[in-house]
mmCIF file of C-alpha atoms in Angstrom:
data_model
loop_
_atom_site.group_PDB
_atom_site.id
_atom_site.type_symbol
_atom_site.label_atom_id
_atom_site.label_comp_id
_atom_site.label_asym_id
_atom_site.label_seq_id
_atom_site.Cartn_x
_atom_site.Cartn_y
_atom_site.Cartn_z
ATOM 1 C CA MET A 1 146.486 138.067 56.811
ATOM 2 C CA SER A 2 145.981 140.757 59.575
ATOM 3 C CA GLU A 3 148.063 141.672 62.418
ATOM 4 C CA SER A 4 147.244 139.847 65.733
ATOM 5 C CA MET A 5 145.915 142.928 67.196
ATOM 6 C CA ASP A 6 143.279 142.917 64.393
ATOM 7 C CA ARG A 7 142.425 139.160 63.785
ATOM 8 C CA VAL A 8 140.012 138.585 61.147
ATOM 9 C CA THR A 9 137.791 135.353 61.176
ATOM 10 C CA GLY A 10 136.278 134.417 57.955
ATOM 11 C CA LEU A 11 132.810 133.163 58.142
ATOM 12 C CA LEU A 12 131.673 130.860 55.108
ATOM 13 C CA LEU A 13 127.831 131.248 54.948
ATOM 14 C CA ALA A 14 126.818 127.776 53.637
ATOM 15 C CA GLY A 15 123.758 126.970 55.534
ATOM 16 C CA GLY A 16 121.090 128.386 53.251
ATOM 17 C CA GLN A 17 118.200 126.326 51.667
ATOM 18 C CA ALA A 18 119.116 127.121 48.017
ATOM 19 C CA LYS A 19 115.524 126.830 47.102
ATOM 20 C CA ARG A 20 116.096 128.238 43.605
ATOM 21 C CA MET A 21 118.425 125.484 42.812
ATOM 22 C CA GLY A 22 116.180 122.773 44.127
ATOM 23 C CA SER A 23 117.116 122.865 47.832
ATOM 24 C CA ILE A 24 120.686 121.460 47.274
ATOM 25 C CA ASN A 25 123.939 121.988 48.970
ATOM 26 C CA LYS A 26 125.545 124.737 47.088
ATOM 27 C CA GLY A 27 129.006 123.938 48.580
ATOM 28 C CA ALA A 28 129.046 120.734 46.771
ATOM 29 C CA VAL A 29 128.150 122.304 43.269
ATOM 30 C CA GLN A 30 131.047 121.829 40.856
ATOM 31 C CA LEU A 31 132.632 124.685 38.906
ATOM 32 C CA ASN A 32 135.353 123.519 36.342
ATOM 33 C CA ASP A 33 135.708 120.293 38.408
ATOM 34 C CA ARG A 34 136.009 122.022 41.805
ATOM 35 C CA PRO A 35 133.278 122.253 44.385
ATOM 36 C CA PHE A 36 132.234 125.871 45.463
ATOM 37 C CA ALA A 37 133.223 125.250 48.943
ATOM 38 C CA GLU A 38 136.763 124.406 47.986
ATOM 39 C CA LEU A 39 137.004 127.507 45.764
ATOM 40 C CA VAL A 40 135.757 129.903 48.513
ATOM 41 C CA ILE A 41 137.776 128.388 51.291
ATOM 42 C CA GLY A 42 140.918 128.699 49.173
ATOM 43 C CA ASN A 43 140.164 132.356 48.518
ATOM 44 C CA LEU A 44 139.323 132.924 52.222
ATOM 45 C CA SER A 45 142.250 131.066 53.669
ATOM 46 C CA LYS A 46 144.627 133.587 51.965
ATOM 47 C CA GLN A 47 142.848 136.672 53.591
ATOM 48 C CA VAL A 48 141.924 135.626 57.050
ATOM 49 C CA ASP A 49 143.470 134.335 60.273
ATOM 50 C CA ASP A 50 140.858 131.552 60.812
ATOM 51 C CA ILE A 51 137.731 130.160 59.221
ATOM 52 C CA VAL A 52 134.312 129.157 60.604
ATOM 53 C CA ILE A 53 131.580 127.499 58.431
ATOM 54 C CA SER A 54 127.722 128.112 59.064
ATOM 55 C CA ALA A 55 126.489 124.971 57.503
ATOM 56 C CA ASN A 56 123.339 124.096 59.220
ATOM 57 C CA GLU A 57 121.864 120.754 57.717
ATOM 58 C CA TYR A 58 125.048 120.310 55.611
ATOM 59 C CA ALA A 59 127.417 120.235 58.543
ATOM 60 C CA SER A 60 128.529 116.710 57.560
ATOM 61 C CA TYR A 61 129.908 117.753 54.216
ATOM 62 C CA PHE A 62 131.777 120.563 55.629
ATOM 63 C CA LYS A 63 133.458 118.808 58.519
ATOM 64 C CA PRO A 64 136.255 117.242 56.355
ATOM 65 C CA PHE A 65 137.419 120.691 55.418
ATOM 66 C CA GLY A 66 139.057 120.900 58.826
ATOM 67 C CA PHE A 67 137.371 123.968 60.213
ATOM 68 C CA GLU A 68 134.900 124.680 62.917
ATOM 69 C CA VAL A 69 131.317 124.116 61.636
ATOM 70 C CA ILE A 70 128.462 125.677 63.255
ATOM 71 C CA LYS A 71 124.596 125.656 62.975
ATOM 72 C CA ASP A 72 122.129 128.399 63.637
ATOM 73 C CA LYS A 73 121.141 128.893 67.343
ATOM 74 C CA ARG A 74 117.796 130.063 66.193
ATOM 75 C CA GLU A 75 115.162 127.846 64.793
ATOM 76 C CA GLY A 76 113.628 128.264 61.395
ATOM 77 C CA PHE A 77 116.323 129.127 58.848
ATOM 78 C CA LEU A 78 116.146 132.894 59.485
ATOM 79 C CA GLY A 79 118.845 133.668 56.920
ATOM 80 C CA PRO A 80 122.393 134.729 57.095
ATOM 81 C CA LEU A 81 122.114 137.202 59.996
ATOM 82 C CA ALA A 82 121.283 134.145 62.181
ATOM 83 C CA GLY A 83 124.654 132.463 60.944
ATOM 84 C CA ILE A 84 126.549 135.610 61.672
ATOM 85 C CA GLU A 85 125.108 135.800 65.148
ATOM 86 C CA SER A 86 125.708 132.144 65.822
ATOM 87 C CA ALA A 87 129.394 132.489 64.795
ATOM 88 C CA LEU A 88 129.871 135.464 67.113
ATOM 89 C CA ILE A 89 128.247 133.598 69.975
ATOM 90 C CA GLU A 90 129.977 130.338 69.553
ATOM 91 C CA ILE A 91 133.385 131.899 69.088
ATOM 92 C CA PRO A 92 133.720 134.629 71.630
ATOM 93 C CA ASP A 93 137.387 135.525 70.790
ATOM 94 C CA ILE A 94 136.343 136.873 67.318
ATOM 95 C CA GLN A 95 137.509 140.403 66.833
ATOM 96 C CA TRP A 96 136.374 141.105 63.187
ATOM 97 C CA LEU A 97 134.210 138.699 61.126
ATOM 98 C CA PHE A 98 134.457 138.733 57.231
ATOM 99 C CA CYS A 99 131.425 137.166 55.604
ATOM 100 C CA ALA A 100 131.653 135.156 52.426
ATOM 101 C CA THR A 101 128.897 133.189 50.715
ATOM 102 C CA VAL A 102 129.500 129.655 49.361
ATOM 103 C CA ASP A 103 127.964 130.734 45.978
ATOM 104 C CA THR A 104 130.428 133.531 45.239
ATOM 105 C CA PRO A 105 133.778 131.921 44.739
ATOM 106 C CA PHE A 106 135.625 134.953 43.170
ATOM 107 C CA PHE A 107 135.599 137.803 45.442
ATOM 108 C CA PRO A 108 138.636 139.922 45.173
ATOM 109 C CA GLY A 109 141.897 138.563 46.677
ATOM 110 C CA ASP A 110 142.613 141.658 48.622
ATOM 111 C CA LEU A 111 138.981 142.333 49.780
ATOM 112 C CA VAL A 112 139.547 141.705 53.631
ATOM 113 C CA SER A 113 142.699 143.832 53.873
ATOM 114 C CA VAL A 114 140.955 146.672 51.976
ATOM 115 C CA LEU A 115 137.799 146.636 54.226
ATOM 116 C CA LEU A 116 139.972 146.314 57.376
ATOM 117 C CA LYS A 117 141.983 149.362 56.363
ATOM 118 C CA LYS A 118 139.000 151.357 55.592
ATOM 119 C CA ALA A 119 137.255 150.305 58.838
ATOM 120 C CA LYS A 120 140.342 151.395 60.858
ATOM 121 C CA ASN A 121 141.035 154.740 59.022
ATOM 122 C CA ASN A 122 137.434 155.675 59.443
ATOM 123 C CA ASN A 123 136.664 154.447 62.991
ATOM 124 C CA ARG A 124 133.884 152.242 61.713
ATOM 125 C CA LEU A 125 132.534 148.899 63.154
ATOM 126 C CA CYS A 126 131.224 147.602 59.705
ATOM 127 C CA VAL A 127 132.267 148.040 56.095
ATOM 128 C CA MET A 128 130.493 146.819 53.043
ATOM 129 C CA PRO A 129 131.866 146.424 49.541
ATOM 130 C CA VAL A 130 130.145 148.181 46.707
ATOM 131 C CA HIS A 131 131.036 146.994 43.069
ATOM 132 C CA ASN A 132 129.694 148.485 39.936
ATOM 133 C CA GLY A 133 127.101 150.360 41.910
ATOM 134 C CA ARG A 134 125.835 147.226 43.646
ATOM 135 C CA ARG A 135 126.001 146.743 47.489
ATOM 136 C CA TYR A 136 127.266 143.353 48.795
ATOM 137 C CA PRO A 137 126.287 143.083 52.343
ATOM 138 C CA LEU A 138 127.171 139.413 52.552
ATOM 139 C CA HIS A 139 130.812 140.257 51.958
ATOM 140 C CA SER A 140 131.005 142.774 54.812
ATOM 141 C CA LEU A 141 133.585 143.043 57.596
ATOM 142 C CA ILE A 142 131.897 143.331 60.982
ATOM 143 C CA HIS A 143 133.277 143.940 64.400
ATOM 144 C CA ALA A 144 132.270 141.581 67.097
ATOM 145 C CA SER A 145 131.079 144.206 69.289
ATOM 146 C CA LEU A 146 127.974 144.641 67.163
ATOM 147 C CA LEU A 147 126.641 141.288 68.392
ATOM 148 C CA PRO A 148 124.088 142.793 70.937
ATOM 149 C CA SER A 149 122.850 145.013 68.180
ATOM 150 C CA LEU A 150 122.495 142.062 65.863
ATOM 151 C CA SER A 151 120.693 139.841 68.457
ATOM 152 C CA THR A 152 118.286 142.813 69.272
ATOM 153 C CA PHE A 153 117.570 143.080 65.401
ATOM 154 C CA LEU A 154 116.792 139.421 65.033
ATOM 155 C CA ASP A 155 114.654 139.403 68.289
ATOM 156 C CA SER A 156 112.569 142.231 66.596
ATOM 157 C CA GLY A 157 111.735 139.996 63.668
ATOM 158 C CA GLU A 158 114.011 141.651 61.209
ATOM 159 C CA ARG A 159 116.199 139.730 58.824
ATOM 160 C CA ALA A 160 117.557 142.024 56.166
ATOM 161 C CA VAL A 161 121.401 142.190 56.361
ATOM 162 C CA GLY A 162 121.721 145.440 54.628
ATOM 163 C CA TYR A 163 119.149 147.154 56.758
ATOM 164 C CA TRP A 164 120.968 146.067 59.965
ATOM 165 C CA LEU A 165 124.340 147.255 58.582
ATOM 166 C CA ARG A 166 122.764 150.675 57.724
ATOM 167 C CA LYS A 167 121.572 150.864 61.278
ATOM 168 C CA CYS A 168 124.991 150.203 62.591
ATOM 169 C CA GLY A 169 126.546 152.917 60.543
ATOM 170 C CA VAL A 170 128.107 150.862 57.850
ATOM 171 C CA LEU A 171 130.714 152.343 55.636
ATOM 172 C CA GLU A 172 130.284 151.540 51.887
ATOM 173 C CA VAL A 173 133.618 151.024 50.016
ATOM 174 C CA GLU A 174 133.724 151.075 46.161
ATOM 175 C CA VAL A 175 135.819 148.130 45.110
ATOM 176 C CA GLU A 176 137.150 147.751 41.685
ATOM 177 C CA ALA A 177 137.525 144.314 40.334
ATOM 178 C CA PRO A 178 137.286 142.351 36.980
ATOM 179 C CA PHE A 179 134.706 139.913 36.206
ATOM 180 C CA PRO A 180 133.927 137.220 37.636
ATOM 181 C CA ALA A 181 134.333 139.134 41.077
ATOM 182 C CA PHE A 182 131.159 139.158 43.164
ATOM 183 C CA GLU A 183 129.262 136.861 40.634
ATOM 184 C CA ASN A 184 127.023 134.606 42.747
ATOM 185 C CA ILE A 185 125.104 131.640 41.626
ATOM 186 C CA ASN A 186 121.491 131.261 42.529
ATOM 187 C CA THR A 187 120.060 129.275 39.612
ATOM 188 C CA LEU A 188 121.322 126.466 37.266
ATOM 189 C CA GLU A 189 121.237 129.000 34.388
ATOM 190 C CA GLU A 190 123.662 131.231 36.328
ATOM 191 C CA LEU A 191 125.855 128.388 36.859
ATOM 192 C CA SER A 192 125.900 127.377 33.322
ATOM 193 C CA LEU A 193 126.873 130.908 32.357
ATOM 194 C CA LEU A 194 129.629 131.191 34.821
ATOM 195 C CA LYS A 195 131.042 127.903 33.672
ATOM 196 C CA ARG A 196 131.180 129.157 30.206
ATOM 197 C CA ASN A 197 132.848 132.353 31.166
ATOM 198 C CA THR A 198 135.628 130.943 33.507
ATOM 199 C CA LYS A 199 137.087 128.220 31.487
#
């Protein structure tokens, strides 16, 4: 948890269409008898002050978890940036927003505190983890003051999370963590592999 002067809200990004998995609700996908949503929320709840869920058409599934559930304000499934924008608009008292995708249940348990410390020490408004040379923009920590920049970016027709973060001067932070940190599931084959390796 962060100090009150640096409150962090966790945004569970769960409103995607999951086309590579047959357009299913990824949050309900089971891994070792637990749904992804439960795994990610359990991880998030230990690291942030509160949680918001971007769910779009799956809102009814996520409401029983007991957190605020939002839908994109923009039409047309414009991707995760639309969910981030909607959270910052819907909940105006957010200070820092930490993003977590519903298909990546095992991100490091100290990730939020590491990113917040780096942001504060380097006077940055957004911080992105890098693991084994790969960037993870959808696990970034973002300051709410970047909302106008984000809205302008989306208005221009852009959608790429990493590109927007770079425009905002993102600080990349190398994070060391063992498997299965940052493993995300986009296909049934990836799900089978993760099941075999996390029993």
